[in-house]
CSV table of C-alpha atoms in Angstrom, one decimal:
chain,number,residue,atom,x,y,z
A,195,UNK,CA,-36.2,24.9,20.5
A,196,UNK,CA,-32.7,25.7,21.5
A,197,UNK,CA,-31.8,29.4,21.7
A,198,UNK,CA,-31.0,31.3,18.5
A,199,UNK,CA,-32.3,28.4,16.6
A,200,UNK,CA,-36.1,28.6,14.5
A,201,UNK,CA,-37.3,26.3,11.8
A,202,UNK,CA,-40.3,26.7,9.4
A,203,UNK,CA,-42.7,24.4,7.2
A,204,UNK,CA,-45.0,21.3,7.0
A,205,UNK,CA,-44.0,18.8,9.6
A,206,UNK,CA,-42.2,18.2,12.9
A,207,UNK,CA,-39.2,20.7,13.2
A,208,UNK,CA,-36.4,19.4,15.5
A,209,UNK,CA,-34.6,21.6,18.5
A,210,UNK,CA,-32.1,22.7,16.5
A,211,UNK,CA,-34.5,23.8,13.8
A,212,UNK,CA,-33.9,21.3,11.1
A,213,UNK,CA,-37.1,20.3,9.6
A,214,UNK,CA,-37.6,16.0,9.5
A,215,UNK,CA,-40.2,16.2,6.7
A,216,UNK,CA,-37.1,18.2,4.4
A,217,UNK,CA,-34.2,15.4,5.2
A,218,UNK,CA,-37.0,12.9,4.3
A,219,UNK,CA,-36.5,14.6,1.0
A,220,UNK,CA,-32.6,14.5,0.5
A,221,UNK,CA,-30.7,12.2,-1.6
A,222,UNK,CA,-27.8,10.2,1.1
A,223,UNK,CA,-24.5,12.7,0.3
A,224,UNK,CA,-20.6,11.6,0.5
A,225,UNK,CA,-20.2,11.6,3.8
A,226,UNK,CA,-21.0,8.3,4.3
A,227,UNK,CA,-18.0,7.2,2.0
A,228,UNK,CA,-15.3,9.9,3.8
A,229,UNK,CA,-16.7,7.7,7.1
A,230,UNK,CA,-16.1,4.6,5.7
A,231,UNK,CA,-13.1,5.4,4.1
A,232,UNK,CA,-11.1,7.0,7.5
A,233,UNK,CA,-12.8,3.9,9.8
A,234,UNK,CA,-11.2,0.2,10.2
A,235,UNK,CA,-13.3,-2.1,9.0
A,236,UNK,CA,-16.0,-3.3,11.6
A,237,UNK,CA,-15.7,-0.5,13.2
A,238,UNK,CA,-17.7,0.5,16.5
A,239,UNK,CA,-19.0,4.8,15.2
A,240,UNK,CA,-20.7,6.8,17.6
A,241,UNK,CA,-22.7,8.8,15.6
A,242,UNK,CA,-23.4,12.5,17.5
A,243,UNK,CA,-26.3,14.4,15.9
A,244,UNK,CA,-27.0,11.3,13.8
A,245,UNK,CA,-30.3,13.0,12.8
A,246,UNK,CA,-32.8,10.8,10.8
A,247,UNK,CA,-30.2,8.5,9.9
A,248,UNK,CA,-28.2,9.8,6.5
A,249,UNK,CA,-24.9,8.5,7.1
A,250,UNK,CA,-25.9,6.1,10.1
A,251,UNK,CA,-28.3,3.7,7.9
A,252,UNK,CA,-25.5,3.6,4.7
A,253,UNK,CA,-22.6,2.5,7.6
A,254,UNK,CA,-24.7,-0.2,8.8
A,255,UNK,CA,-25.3,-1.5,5.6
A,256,UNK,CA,-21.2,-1.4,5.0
A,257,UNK,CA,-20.9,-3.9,8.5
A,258,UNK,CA,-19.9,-0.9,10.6
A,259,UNK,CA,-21.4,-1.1,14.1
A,260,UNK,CA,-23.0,2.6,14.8
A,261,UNK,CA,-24.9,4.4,18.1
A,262,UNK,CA,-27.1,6.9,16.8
A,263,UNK,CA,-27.2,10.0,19.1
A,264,UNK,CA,-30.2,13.0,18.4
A,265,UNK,CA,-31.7,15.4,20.8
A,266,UNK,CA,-34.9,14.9,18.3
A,267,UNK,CA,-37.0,11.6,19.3
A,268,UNK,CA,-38.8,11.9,15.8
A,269,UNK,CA,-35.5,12.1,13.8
A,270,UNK,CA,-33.9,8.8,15.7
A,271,UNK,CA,-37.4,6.6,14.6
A,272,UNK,CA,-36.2,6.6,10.8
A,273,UNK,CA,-32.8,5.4,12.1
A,274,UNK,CA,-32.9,1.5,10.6
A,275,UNK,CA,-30.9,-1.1,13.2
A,276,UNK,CA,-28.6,0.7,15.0
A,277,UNK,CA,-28.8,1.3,18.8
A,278,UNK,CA,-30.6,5.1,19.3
A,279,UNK,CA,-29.8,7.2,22.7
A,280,UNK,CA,-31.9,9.8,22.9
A,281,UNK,CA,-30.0,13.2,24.5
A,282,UNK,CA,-28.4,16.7,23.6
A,283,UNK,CA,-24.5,15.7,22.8
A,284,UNK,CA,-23.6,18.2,25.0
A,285,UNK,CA,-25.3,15.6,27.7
A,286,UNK,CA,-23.9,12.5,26.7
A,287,UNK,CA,-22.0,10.0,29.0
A,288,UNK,CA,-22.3,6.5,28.1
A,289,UNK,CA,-20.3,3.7,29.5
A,290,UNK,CA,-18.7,2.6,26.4
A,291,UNK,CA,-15.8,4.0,24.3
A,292,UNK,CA,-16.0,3.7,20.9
A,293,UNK,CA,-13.2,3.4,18.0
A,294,UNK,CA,-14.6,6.5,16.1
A,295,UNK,CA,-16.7,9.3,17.1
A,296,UNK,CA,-18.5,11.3,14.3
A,297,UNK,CA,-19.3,15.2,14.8
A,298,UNK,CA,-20.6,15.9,11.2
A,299,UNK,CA,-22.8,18.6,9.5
A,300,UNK,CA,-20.4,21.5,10.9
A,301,UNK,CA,-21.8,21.1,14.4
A,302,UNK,CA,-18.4,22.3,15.8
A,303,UNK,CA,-19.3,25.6,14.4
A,304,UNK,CA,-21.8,26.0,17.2
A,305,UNK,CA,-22.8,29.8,17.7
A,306,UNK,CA,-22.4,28.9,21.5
A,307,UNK,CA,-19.4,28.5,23.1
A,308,UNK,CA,-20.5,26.5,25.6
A,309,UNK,CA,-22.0,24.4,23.5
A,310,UNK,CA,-19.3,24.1,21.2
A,311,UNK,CA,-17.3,23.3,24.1
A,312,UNK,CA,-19.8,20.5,25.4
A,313,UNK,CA,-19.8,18.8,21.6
A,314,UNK,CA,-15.7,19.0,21.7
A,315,UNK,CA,-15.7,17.0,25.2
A,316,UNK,CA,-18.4,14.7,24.8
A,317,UNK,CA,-15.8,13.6,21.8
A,318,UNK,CA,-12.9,13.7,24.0
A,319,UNK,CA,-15.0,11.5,26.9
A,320,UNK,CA,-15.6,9.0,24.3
A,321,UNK,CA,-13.6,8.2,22.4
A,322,UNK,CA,-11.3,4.7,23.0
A,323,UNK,CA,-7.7,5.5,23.9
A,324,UNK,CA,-7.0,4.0,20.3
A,325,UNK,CA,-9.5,5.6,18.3
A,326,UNK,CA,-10.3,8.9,17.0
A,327,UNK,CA,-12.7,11.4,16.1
A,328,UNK,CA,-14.1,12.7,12.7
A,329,UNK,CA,-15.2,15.9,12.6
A,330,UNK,CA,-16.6,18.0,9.4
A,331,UNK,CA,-15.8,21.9,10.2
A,332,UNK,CA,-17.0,25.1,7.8
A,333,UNK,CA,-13.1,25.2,6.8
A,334,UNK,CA,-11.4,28.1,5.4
A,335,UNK,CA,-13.4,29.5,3.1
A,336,UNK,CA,-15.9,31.7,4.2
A,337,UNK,CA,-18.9,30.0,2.6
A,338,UNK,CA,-21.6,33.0,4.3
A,339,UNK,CA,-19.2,35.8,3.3
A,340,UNK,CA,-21.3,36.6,0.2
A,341,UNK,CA,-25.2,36.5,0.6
A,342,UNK,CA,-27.8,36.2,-0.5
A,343,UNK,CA,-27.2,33.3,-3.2
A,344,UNK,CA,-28.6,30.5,-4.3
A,345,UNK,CA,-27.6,27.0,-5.7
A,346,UNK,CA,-29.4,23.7,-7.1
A,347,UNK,CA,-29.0,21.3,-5.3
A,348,UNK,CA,-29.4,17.3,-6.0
A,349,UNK,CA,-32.8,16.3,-4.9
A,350,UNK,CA,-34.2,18.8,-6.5
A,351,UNK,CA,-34.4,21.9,-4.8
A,352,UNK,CA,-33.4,25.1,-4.5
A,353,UNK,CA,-31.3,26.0,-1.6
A,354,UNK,CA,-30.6,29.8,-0.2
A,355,UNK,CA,-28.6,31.5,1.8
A,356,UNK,CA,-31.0,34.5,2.7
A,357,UNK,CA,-28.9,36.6,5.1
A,358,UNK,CA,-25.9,35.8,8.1
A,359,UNK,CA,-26.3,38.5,10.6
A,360,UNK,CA,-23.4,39.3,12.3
A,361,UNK,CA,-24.0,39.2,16.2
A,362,UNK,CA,-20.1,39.9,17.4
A,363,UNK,CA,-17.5,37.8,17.7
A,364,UNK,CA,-17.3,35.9,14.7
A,365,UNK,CA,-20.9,34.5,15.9
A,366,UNK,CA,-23.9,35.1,12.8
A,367,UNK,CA,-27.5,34.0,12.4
A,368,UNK,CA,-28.2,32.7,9.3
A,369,UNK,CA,-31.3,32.2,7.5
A,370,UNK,CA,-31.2,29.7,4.5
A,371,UNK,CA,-34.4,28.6,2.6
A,372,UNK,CA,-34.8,24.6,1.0
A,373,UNK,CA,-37.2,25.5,-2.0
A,374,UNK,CA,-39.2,22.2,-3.9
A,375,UNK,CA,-41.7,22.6,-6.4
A,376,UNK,CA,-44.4,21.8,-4.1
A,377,UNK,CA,-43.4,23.1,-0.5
A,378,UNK,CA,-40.6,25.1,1.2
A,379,UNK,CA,-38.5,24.7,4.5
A,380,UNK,CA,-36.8,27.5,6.2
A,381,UNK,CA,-34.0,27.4,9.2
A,382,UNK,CA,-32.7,29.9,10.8
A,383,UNK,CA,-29.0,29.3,13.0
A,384,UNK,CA,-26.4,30.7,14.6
A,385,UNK,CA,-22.6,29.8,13.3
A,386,UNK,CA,-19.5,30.4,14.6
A,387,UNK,CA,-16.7,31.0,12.2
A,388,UNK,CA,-13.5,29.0,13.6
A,389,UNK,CA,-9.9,29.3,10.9
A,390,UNK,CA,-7.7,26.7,11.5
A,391,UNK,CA,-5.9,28.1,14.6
A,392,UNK,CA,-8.9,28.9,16.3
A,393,UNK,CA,-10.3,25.0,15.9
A,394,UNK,CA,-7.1,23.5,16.9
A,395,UNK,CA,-6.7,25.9,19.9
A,396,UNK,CA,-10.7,24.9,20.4
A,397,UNK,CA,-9.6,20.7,20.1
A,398,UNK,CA,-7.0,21.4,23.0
A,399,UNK,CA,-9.3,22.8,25.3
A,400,UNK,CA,-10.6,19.1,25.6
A,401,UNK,CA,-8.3,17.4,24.9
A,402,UNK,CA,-8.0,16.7,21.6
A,403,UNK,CA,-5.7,17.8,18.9
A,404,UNK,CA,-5.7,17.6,15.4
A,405,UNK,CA,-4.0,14.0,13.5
A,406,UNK,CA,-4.7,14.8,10.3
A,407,UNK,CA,-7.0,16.8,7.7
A,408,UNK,CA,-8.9,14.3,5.5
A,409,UNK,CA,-9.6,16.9,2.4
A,410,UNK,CA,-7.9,19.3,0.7
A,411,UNK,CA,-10.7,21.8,1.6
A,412,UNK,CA,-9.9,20.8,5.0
A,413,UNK,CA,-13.5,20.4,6.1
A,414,UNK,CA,-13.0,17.0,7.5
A,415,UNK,CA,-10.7,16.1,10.4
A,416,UNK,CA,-8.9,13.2,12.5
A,417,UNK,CA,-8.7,13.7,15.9
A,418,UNK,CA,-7.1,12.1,18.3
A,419,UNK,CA,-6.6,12.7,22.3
A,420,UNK,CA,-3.4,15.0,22.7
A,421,UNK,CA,-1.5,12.4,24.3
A,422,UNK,CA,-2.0,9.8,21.8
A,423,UNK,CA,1.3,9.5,19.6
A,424,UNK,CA,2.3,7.5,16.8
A,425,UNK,CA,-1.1,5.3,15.9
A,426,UNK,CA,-2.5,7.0,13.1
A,427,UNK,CA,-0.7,9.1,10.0
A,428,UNK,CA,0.9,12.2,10.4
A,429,UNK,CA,-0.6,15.4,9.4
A,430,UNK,CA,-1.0,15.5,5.3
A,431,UNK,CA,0.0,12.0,4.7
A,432,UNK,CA,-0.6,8.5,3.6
A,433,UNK,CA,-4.3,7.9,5.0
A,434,UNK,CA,-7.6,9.5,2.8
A,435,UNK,CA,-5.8,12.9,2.4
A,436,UNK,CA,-6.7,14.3,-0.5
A,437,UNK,CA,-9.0,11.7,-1.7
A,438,UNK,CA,-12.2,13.4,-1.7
A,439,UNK,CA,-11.3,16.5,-2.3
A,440,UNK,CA,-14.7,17.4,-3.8
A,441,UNK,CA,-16.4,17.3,-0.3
């Protein structure tokens, strides 16, 4: 289990906490389509922290090429048909270079700056000179500022924010809670809240820099490397700006 990081209920419970028996459970979310949407057609998606397969499995089945990448061996077995590396992100370094590089589920928001840091370059490493990186970030609003709450949530459950410590630095542990009718799931991580600046000024460390922001919210990204110029839209237009602005 990495550090800071706990998980609790029925079945195997990946490093970072998540539980593999819960995401059994979830219904496939719009992700998939933002992907899909931002990516050329045929495109060849290296999919960091691809879990069990949520948005991996739907971009096959839309003729995308994807490499699923998961620290967790028993989250890559449910992932249908695409190649599977086994590894921490932080670890990675294929060979190939790939025409998009996913970083979803707000995994930039690492509690751990060194981590963070290792996510951020393994994008930059690979990523094709002509390509660019998605990445879904917390965004501005501050969505632990006011605990606890609770929401329903498609699928069926009830979802909780329990508490978000604050541990210094704009780091907190939070504890959220995934109630069914018939079992529970708890995780317990630490986040790191990054505003705009503080992402961008995070992208150029490696080498990256912001092309455009995808959503209104601003929770989903292009990157491209900082000394790309000219191949994708500028910053809030043309492209999928604005057009899933209920992510």
């Amino acid at each position: 289990m990495r550090e800071g990081y706990q998980g609790t209920g029925p079945g195997a419970i990946a490093p970072d906490g998540t539980s593999i028996d819960l995401y059994l459970r979830l219904p496939a979310g719009h992700e998939t389509d933002i992907v899909a949407a931002a990516a050329p057609p045929g495109a060849h998606i290296l999919d960091l922290g691809s879990g069990l397969g949520r948005i991996t499995n739907p971009l096959l089945e839309r003729g995308f090429r994807v490499t699923a990448v998961d620290e967790s061996a028993e989250m890559l077995e449910h992932v249908r048909g695409a190649r599977t590396v086994c590894s921490p992100i932080e670890a990675l370094d294929l060979d190939d270079r790939f025409d998009v590089v996913l970083l979803a589920s707000f995994l930039v928001n690492a509690g751990d700056e060194k981590v963070r840091h290792g996510l951020l370059s393994t994008c930059a490493r690979h990523v094709a000179d002509d390509g660019f990186v998605l990445i879904e970030r917390e965004g501005e609003e501050d969505f632990f500022a006011n605990v606890p709450r609770e929401w329903a949530a498609p699928g069926g459950y009830t979802g909780r924010v329990l508490s978000a410590e604050p541990l210094g630095d704009g780091v907190r542990r939070v504890h959220v809670q995934y109630e069914f009718p018939d079992v529970s799931w708890s995780r317990t991580f630490l986040s790191q809240r990054l505003l705009k600046k503080e992402f961008e000024e995070e992208l150029g460390r490696t080498g990256l820099r912001v092309d455009q922001y995808l959503t209104e919210d601003e929770v989903w990204v292009r990157a491209v490397k900082a000394d790309t110029r000219g191949s994708h839209d500028a910053p809030g237009t043309g492209g999928t700006a604005g057009l899933w602005s209920q992510n």
